Amino acid sequence: IAYSIGYWIYFQKTDMGSTPEEDLQLALQTMDEAAALAQASGDSKPLDSAGLWAMSQDTEIVAAGQSTYTTMCAACHGPELQGAIGVSLIDSEWVHGDDPLIIRGTITNGVLEKGMPPWGPILGAKKVNEVTAFVLSHHQQPSS
């Protein structure tokens, strides 16, 4: 009873404590600021197939993707993308589709029935994009 009375006084009769609505507004404001910062730094641009192909031509992105690939992917797909336990990533036959967004989705979501884990939650979107760009850098962009 004493706690309830203290709670009532603290939240209802004084302006010392924040209300759930105020907490929500603060959280939304924080999220908006984080989104604006990500937008300003270029992290939240919508990514399409053309954007991934463009990333595959950027040497810094490809180098970052190669570093992640060597650490996380080479054990199954081989150091030269030639395939080992996993499929080859340098031939012209794509098991799940050759569109860059499909490749990115395969890396992100994995293919559990074939033994590939979902890397998206582990690597994050930026590193998944870099690995996708690295893989695409070994292929020619189809002419439209």
mmCIF file with all atom_site columns, C-alpha atoms in Angstrom:
data_model
loop_
_atom_site.group_PDB
_atom_site.id
_atom_site.type_symbol
_atom_site.label_atom_id
_atom_site.label_alt_id
_atom_site.label_comp_id
_atom_site.label_asym_id
_atom_site.label_entity_id
_atom_site.label_seq_id
_atom_site.pdbx_PDB_ins_code
_atom_site.Cartn_x
_atom_site.Cartn_y
_atom_site.Cartn_z
_atom_site.occupancy
_atom_site.B_iso_or_equiv
_atom_site.pdbx_formal_charge
_atom_site.auth_seq_id
_atom_site.auth_comp_id
_atom_site.auth_asym_id
_atom_site.auth_atom_id
_atom_site.pdbx_PDB_model_num
ATOM 1   C CA . ILE A 1 1   ? 0.000  0.000   0.000   1.00 0.00 ? 1   ILE A CA 1
ATOM 2   C CA . ALA A 1 2   ? 2.828  2.375   0.880   1.00 0.00 ? 2   ALA A CA 1
ATOM 3   C CA . TYR A 1 3   ? 4.472  1.725   -2.502  1.00 0.00 ? 3   TYR A CA 1
ATOM 4   C CA . SER A 1 4   ? 1.209  2.420   -4.342  1.00 0.00 ? 4   SER A CA 1
ATOM 5   C CA . ILE A 1 5   ? 0.753  5.697   -2.520  1.00 0.00 ? 5   ILE A CA 1
ATOM 6   C CA . GLY A 1 6   ? 4.342  6.719   -3.280  1.00 0.00 ? 6   GLY A CA 1
ATOM 7   C CA . TYR A 1 7   ? 3.919  5.724   -6.934  1.00 0.00 ? 7   TYR A CA 1
ATOM 8   C CA . TRP A 1 8   ? 0.683  7.707   -7.191  1.00 0.00 ? 8   TRP A CA 1
ATOM 9   C CA . ILE A 1 9   ? 2.281  10.800  -5.670  1.00 0.00 ? 9   ILE A CA 1
ATOM 10  C CA . TYR A 1 10  ? 5.413  10.518  -7.808  1.00 0.00 ? 10  TYR A CA 1
ATOM 11  C CA . PHE A 1 11  ? 3.646  10.036  -11.147 1.00 0.00 ? 11  PHE A CA 1
ATOM 12  C CA . GLN A 1 12  ? 0.246  11.682  -10.650 1.00 0.00 ? 12  GLN A CA 1
ATOM 13  C CA . LYS A 1 13  ? 0.772  14.595  -8.295  1.00 0.00 ? 13  LYS A CA 1
ATOM 14  C CA . THR A 1 14  ? 4.286  15.727  -9.197  1.00 0.00 ? 14  THR A CA 1
ATOM 15  C CA . ASP A 1 15  ? 5.987  16.231  -12.515 1.00 0.00 ? 15  ASP A CA 1
ATOM 16  C CA . MET A 1 16  ? 9.110  14.346  -11.462 1.00 0.00 ? 16  MET A CA 1
ATOM 17  C CA . GLY A 1 17  ? 8.483  11.051  -13.263 1.00 0.00 ? 17  GLY A CA 1
ATOM 18  C CA . SER A 1 18  ? 7.942  10.619  -16.980 1.00 0.00 ? 18  SER A CA 1
ATOM 19  C CA . THR A 1 19  ? 4.719  9.099   -18.242 1.00 0.00 ? 19  THR A CA 1
ATOM 20  C CA . PRO A 1 20  ? 4.643  6.121   -20.619 1.00 0.00 ? 20  PRO A CA 1
ATOM 21  C CA . GLU A 1 21  ? 3.581  8.519   -23.380 1.00 0.00 ? 21  GLU A CA 1
ATOM 22  C CA . GLU A 1 22  ? 6.625  10.689  -22.745 1.00 0.00 ? 22  GLU A CA 1
ATOM 23  C CA . ASP A 1 23  ? 8.870  7.614   -22.735 1.00 0.00 ? 23  ASP A CA 1
ATOM 24  C CA . LEU A 1 24  ? 7.378  6.568   -26.077 1.00 0.00 ? 24  LEU A CA 1
ATOM 25  C CA . GLN A 1 25  ? 7.909  10.023  -27.580 1.00 0.00 ? 25  GLN A CA 1
ATOM 26  C CA . LEU A 1 26  ? 11.532 10.007  -26.411 1.00 0.00 ? 26  LEU A CA 1
ATOM 27  C CA . ALA A 1 27  ? 12.106 6.559   -27.930 1.00 0.00 ? 27  ALA A CA 1
ATOM 28  C CA . LEU A 1 28  ? 10.522 7.620   -31.241 1.00 0.00 ? 28  LEU A CA 1
ATOM 29  C CA . GLN A 1 29  ? 12.624 10.773  -31.305 1.00 0.00 ? 29  GLN A CA 1
ATOM 30  C CA . THR A 1 30  ? 15.779 8.718   -30.706 1.00 0.00 ? 30  THR A CA 1
ATOM 31  C CA . MET A 1 31  ? 14.842 6.366   -33.543 1.00 0.00 ? 31  MET A CA 1
ATOM 32  C CA . ASP A 1 32  ? 14.152 9.302   -35.876 1.00 0.00 ? 32  ASP A CA 1
ATOM 33  C CA . GLU A 1 33  ? 17.548 10.812  -35.045 1.00 0.00 ? 33  GLU A CA 1
ATOM 34  C CA . ALA A 1 34  ? 19.283 7.481   -35.690 1.00 0.00 ? 34  ALA A CA 1
ATOM 35  C CA . ALA A 1 35  ? 17.467 7.103   -39.014 1.00 0.00 ? 35  ALA A CA 1
ATOM 36  C CA . ALA A 1 36  ? 18.435 10.635  -40.028 1.00 0.00 ? 36  ALA A CA 1
ATOM 37  C CA . LEU A 1 37  ? 22.057 9.943   -39.131 1.00 0.00 ? 37  LEU A CA 1
ATOM 38  C CA . ALA A 1 38  ? 22.026 6.705   -41.142 1.00 0.00 ? 38  ALA A CA 1
ATOM 39  C CA . GLN A 1 39  ? 20.434 8.522   -44.085 1.00 0.00 ? 39  GLN A CA 1
ATOM 40  C CA . ALA A 1 40  ? 23.095 11.233  -43.914 1.00 0.00 ? 40  ALA A CA 1
ATOM 41  C CA . SER A 1 41  ? 25.876 8.661   -43.863 1.00 0.00 ? 41  SER A CA 1
ATOM 42  C CA . GLY A 1 42  ? 24.344 6.761   -46.772 1.00 0.00 ? 42  GLY A CA 1
ATOM 43  C CA . ASP A 1 43  ? 23.655 3.541   -44.843 1.00 0.00 ? 43  ASP A CA 1
ATOM 44  C CA . SER A 1 44  ? 19.922 3.421   -45.513 1.00 0.00 ? 44  SER A CA 1
ATOM 45  C CA . LYS A 1 45  ? 19.723 4.076   -49.242 1.00 0.00 ? 45  LYS A CA 1
ATOM 46  C CA . PRO A 1 46  ? 17.350 1.737   -51.007 1.00 0.00 ? 46  PRO A CA 1
ATOM 47  C CA . LEU A 1 47  ? 19.473 -0.923  -52.645 1.00 0.00 ? 47  LEU A CA 1
ATOM 48  C CA . ASP A 1 48  ? 18.607 -2.422  -56.004 1.00 0.00 ? 48  ASP A CA 1
ATOM 49  C CA . SER A 1 49  ? 20.371 -4.686  -58.488 1.00 0.00 ? 49  SER A CA 1
ATOM 50  C CA . ALA A 1 50  ? 22.027 -1.760  -60.257 1.00 0.00 ? 50  ALA A CA 1
ATOM 51  C CA . GLY A 1 51  ? 23.330 -0.467  -56.918 1.00 0.00 ? 51  GLY A CA 1
ATOM 52  C CA . LEU A 1 52  ? 24.857 -3.840  -56.107 1.00 0.00 ? 52  LEU A CA 1
ATOM 53  C CA . TRP A 1 53  ? 26.482 -4.026  -59.549 1.00 0.00 ? 53  TRP A CA 1
ATOM 54  C CA . ALA A 1 54  ? 27.871 -0.522  -58.974 1.00 0.00 ? 54  ALA A CA 1
ATOM 55  C CA . MET A 1 55  ? 29.224 -1.620  -55.592 1.00 0.00 ? 55  MET A CA 1
ATOM 56  C CA . SER A 1 56  ? 30.970 -4.534  -57.333 1.00 0.00 ? 56  SER A CA 1
ATOM 57  C CA . GLN A 1 57  ? 33.047 -1.983  -59.267 1.00 0.00 ? 57  GLN A CA 1
ATOM 58  C CA . ASP A 1 58  ? 34.174 -0.116  -56.128 1.00 0.00 ? 58  ASP A CA 1
ATOM 59  C CA . THR A 1 59  ? 37.561 -1.495  -55.086 1.00 0.00 ? 59  THR A CA 1
ATOM 60  C CA . GLU A 1 60  ? 37.176 -0.512  -51.414 1.00 0.00 ? 60  GLU A CA 1
ATOM 61  C CA . ILE A 1 61  ? 33.811 -2.258  -51.097 1.00 0.00 ? 61  ILE A CA 1
ATOM 62  C CA . VAL A 1 62  ? 35.078 -5.328  -52.946 1.00 0.00 ? 62  VAL A CA 1
ATOM 63  C CA . ALA A 1 63  ? 38.158 -5.487  -50.690 1.00 0.00 ? 63  ALA A CA 1
ATOM 64  C CA . ALA A 1 64  ? 35.974 -5.277  -47.578 1.00 0.00 ? 64  ALA A CA 1
ATOM 65  C CA . GLY A 1 65  ? 33.719 -7.972  -49.025 1.00 0.00 ? 65  GLY A CA 1
ATOM 66  C CA . GLN A 1 66  ? 36.716 -10.161 -49.812 1.00 0.00 ? 66  GLN A CA 1
ATOM 67  C CA . SER A 1 67  ? 37.933 -9.849  -46.229 1.00 0.00 ? 67  SER A CA 1
ATOM 68  C CA . THR A 1 68  ? 34.554 -10.946 -44.865 1.00 0.00 ? 68  THR A CA 1
ATOM 69  C CA . TYR A 1 69  ? 34.289 -13.698 -47.487 1.00 0.00 ? 69  TYR A CA 1
ATOM 70  C CA . THR A 1 70  ? 37.719 -15.061 -46.576 1.00 0.00 ? 70  THR A CA 1
ATOM 71  C CA . THR A 1 71  ? 36.786 -15.166 -42.910 1.00 0.00 ? 71  THR A CA 1
ATOM 72  C CA . MET A 1 72  ? 33.204 -16.420 -43.121 1.00 0.00 ? 72  MET A CA 1
ATOM 73  C CA . CYS A 1 73  ? 32.571 -18.047 -46.501 1.00 0.00 ? 73  CYS A CA 1
ATOM 74  C CA . ALA A 1 74  ? 35.805 -19.508 -47.885 1.00 0.00 ? 74  ALA A CA 1
ATOM 75  C CA . ALA A 1 75  ? 35.615 -22.626 -45.721 1.00 0.00 ? 75  ALA A CA 1
ATOM 76  C CA . CYS A 1 76  ? 32.593 -23.820 -47.703 1.00 0.00 ? 76  CYS A CA 1
ATOM 77  C CA . HIS A 1 77  ? 32.852 -21.968 -51.023 1.00 0.00 ? 77  HIS A CA 1
ATOM 78  C CA . GLY A 1 78  ? 36.636 -22.115 -51.389 1.00 0.00 ? 78  GLY A CA 1
ATOM 79  C CA . PRO A 1 79  ? 39.211 -19.335 -51.217 1.00 0.00 ? 79  PRO A CA 1
ATOM 80  C CA . GLU A 1 80  ? 38.852 -18.671 -54.950 1.00 0.00 ? 80  GLU A CA 1
ATOM 81  C CA . LEU A 1 81  ? 35.022 -19.011 -54.946 1.00 0.00 ? 81  LEU A CA 1
ATOM 82  C CA . GLN A 1 82  ? 35.467 -22.324 -56.782 1.00 0.00 ? 82  GLN A CA 1
ATOM 83  C CA . GLY A 1 83  ? 33.213 -24.311 -54.472 1.00 0.00 ? 83  GLY A CA 1
ATOM 84  C CA . ALA A 1 84  ? 34.000 -27.052 -52.005 1.00 0.00 ? 84  ALA A CA 1
ATOM 85  C CA . ILE A 1 85  ? 31.292 -28.023 -49.552 1.00 0.00 ? 85  ILE A CA 1
ATOM 86  C CA . GLY A 1 86  ? 29.205 -25.158 -50.945 1.00 0.00 ? 86  GLY A CA 1
ATOM 87  C CA . VAL A 1 87  ? 28.525 -24.397 -54.590 1.00 0.00 ? 87  VAL A CA 1
ATOM 88  C CA . SER A 1 88  ? 30.906 -22.605 -56.922 1.00 0.00 ? 88  SER A CA 1
ATOM 89  C CA . LEU A 1 89  ? 30.339 -18.863 -57.053 1.00 0.00 ? 89  LEU A CA 1
ATOM 90  C CA . ILE A 1 90  ? 32.356 -18.207 -60.198 1.00 0.00 ? 90  ILE A CA 1
ATOM 91  C CA . ASP A 1 91  ? 30.635 -20.405 -62.752 1.00 0.00 ? 91  ASP A CA 1
ATOM 92  C CA . SER A 1 92  ? 27.691 -19.235 -64.827 1.00 0.00 ? 92  SER A CA 1
ATOM 93  C CA . GLU A 1 93  ? 25.166 -21.565 -63.157 1.00 0.00 ? 93  GLU A CA 1
ATOM 94  C CA . TRP A 1 94  ? 23.288 -19.994 -60.251 1.00 0.00 ? 94  TRP A CA 1
ATOM 95  C CA . VAL A 1 95  ? 21.311 -22.455 -58.141 1.00 0.00 ? 95  VAL A CA 1
ATOM 96  C CA . HIS A 1 96  ? 19.009 -19.844 -56.591 1.00 0.00 ? 96  HIS A CA 1
ATOM 97  C CA . GLY A 1 97  ? 19.070 -17.119 -59.249 1.00 0.00 ? 97  GLY A CA 1
ATOM 98  C CA . ASP A 1 98  ? 21.600 -14.697 -60.686 1.00 0.00 ? 98  ASP A CA 1
ATOM 99  C CA . ASP A 1 99  ? 19.919 -11.387 -59.858 1.00 0.00 ? 99  ASP A CA 1
ATOM 100 C CA . PRO A 1 100 ? 22.057 -9.453  -57.341 1.00 0.00 ? 100 PRO A CA 1
ATOM 101 C CA . LEU A 1 101 ? 19.105 -9.015  -54.996 1.00 0.00 ? 101 LEU A CA 1
ATOM 102 C CA . ILE A 1 102 ? 18.490 -12.774 -55.039 1.00 0.00 ? 102 ILE A CA 1
ATOM 103 C CA . ILE A 1 103 ? 22.186 -13.405 -54.325 1.00 0.00 ? 103 ILE A CA 1
ATOM 104 C CA . ARG A 1 104 ? 22.040 -10.902 -51.477 1.00 0.00 ? 104 ARG A CA 1
ATOM 105 C CA . GLY A 1 105 ? 18.883 -12.587 -50.168 1.00 0.00 ? 105 GLY A CA 1
ATOM 106 C CA . THR A 1 106 ? 20.559 -15.989 -50.285 1.00 0.00 ? 106 THR A CA 1
ATOM 107 C CA . ILE A 1 107 ? 23.483 -14.681 -48.252 1.00 0.00 ? 107 ILE A CA 1
ATOM 108 C CA . THR A 1 108 ? 21.165 -12.897 -45.823 1.00 0.00 ? 108 THR A CA 1
ATOM 109 C CA . ASN A 1 109 ? 18.638 -15.694 -45.296 1.00 0.00 ? 109 ASN A CA 1
ATOM 110 C CA . GLY A 1 110 ? 20.777 -18.740 -46.020 1.00 0.00 ? 110 GLY A CA 1
ATOM 111 C CA . VAL A 1 111 ? 19.557 -22.027 -47.443 1.00 0.00 ? 111 VAL A CA 1
ATOM 112 C CA . LEU A 1 112 ? 19.234 -24.279 -44.434 1.00 0.00 ? 112 LEU A CA 1
ATOM 113 C CA . GLU A 1 113 ? 18.211 -27.374 -46.402 1.00 0.00 ? 113 GLU A CA 1
ATOM 114 C CA . LYS A 1 114 ? 21.516 -27.118 -48.284 1.00 0.00 ? 114 LYS A CA 1
ATOM 115 C CA . GLY A 1 115 ? 23.532 -26.370 -45.149 1.00 0.00 ? 115 GLY A CA 1
ATOM 116 C CA . MET A 1 116 ? 24.056 -22.626 -45.615 1.00 0.00 ? 116 MET A CA 1
ATOM 117 C CA . PRO A 1 117 ? 23.258 -20.627 -42.481 1.00 0.00 ? 117 PRO A CA 1
ATOM 118 C CA . PRO A 1 118 ? 21.585 -17.208 -42.598 1.00 0.00 ? 118 PRO A CA 1
ATOM 119 C CA . TRP A 1 119 ? 24.442 -14.706 -42.483 1.00 0.00 ? 119 TRP A CA 1
ATOM 120 C CA . GLY A 1 120 ? 22.321 -11.553 -42.320 1.00 0.00 ? 120 GLY A CA 1
ATOM 121 C CA . PRO A 1 121 ? 21.835 -11.569 -38.548 1.00 0.00 ? 121 PRO A CA 1
ATOM 122 C CA . ILE A 1 122 ? 25.524 -12.332 -38.004 1.00 0.00 ? 122 ILE A CA 1
ATOM 123 C CA . LEU A 1 123 ? 27.136 -9.985  -40.514 1.00 0.00 ? 123 LEU A CA 1
ATOM 124 C CA . GLY A 1 124 ? 24.610 -7.171  -40.784 1.00 0.00 ? 124 GLY A CA 1
ATOM 125 C CA . ALA A 1 125 ? 23.379 -5.506  -43.951 1.00 0.00 ? 125 ALA A CA 1
ATOM 126 C CA . LYS A 1 126 ? 26.578 -3.597  -44.751 1.00 0.00 ? 126 LYS A CA 1
ATOM 127 C CA . LYS A 1 127 ? 28.825 -6.665  -44.729 1.00 0.00 ? 127 LYS A CA 1
ATOM 128 C CA . VAL A 1 128 ? 26.251 -8.741  -46.621 1.00 0.00 ? 128 VAL A CA 1
ATOM 129 C CA . ASN A 1 129 ? 26.215 -6.028  -49.308 1.00 0.00 ? 129 ASN A CA 1
ATOM 130 C CA . GLU A 1 130 ? 30.021 -6.043  -49.407 1.00 0.00 ? 130 GLU A CA 1
ATOM 131 C CA . VAL A 1 131 ? 30.178 -9.826  -49.774 1.00 0.00 ? 131 VAL A CA 1
ATOM 132 C CA . THR A 1 132 ? 27.536 -9.658  -52.511 1.00 0.00 ? 132 THR A CA 1
ATOM 133 C CA . ALA A 1 133 ? 29.610 -7.014  -54.297 1.00 0.00 ? 133 ALA A CA 1
ATOM 134 C CA . PHE A 1 134 ? 32.715 -9.189  -53.944 1.00 0.00 ? 134 PHE A CA 1
ATOM 135 C CA . VAL A 1 135 ? 30.947 -12.189 -55.501 1.00 0.00 ? 135 VAL A CA 1
ATOM 136 C CA . LEU A 1 136 ? 29.501 -10.019 -58.286 1.00 0.00 ? 136 LEU A CA 1
ATOM 137 C CA . SER A 1 137 ? 32.961 -8.581  -58.996 1.00 0.00 ? 137 SER A CA 1
ATOM 138 C CA . HIS A 1 138 ? 33.848 -11.999 -60.440 1.00 0.00 ? 138 HIS A CA 1
ATOM 139 C CA . HIS A 1 139 ? 31.028 -11.793 -63.001 1.00 0.00 ? 139 HIS A CA 1
ATOM 140 C CA . GLN A 1 140 ? 30.037 -9.603  -65.904 1.00 0.00 ? 140 GLN A CA 1
ATOM 141 C CA . GLN A 1 141 ? 26.969 -7.425  -65.526 1.00 0.00 ? 141 GLN A CA 1
ATOM 142 C CA . PRO A 1 142 ? 24.390 -8.503  -68.102 1.00 0.00 ? 142 PRO A CA 1
ATOM 143 C CA . SER A 1 143 ? 23.586 -5.855  -70.675 1.00 0.00 ? 143 SER A CA 1
ATOM 144 C CA . SER A 1 144 ? 20.086 -4.475  -70.394 1.00 0.00 ? 144 SER A CA 1
#
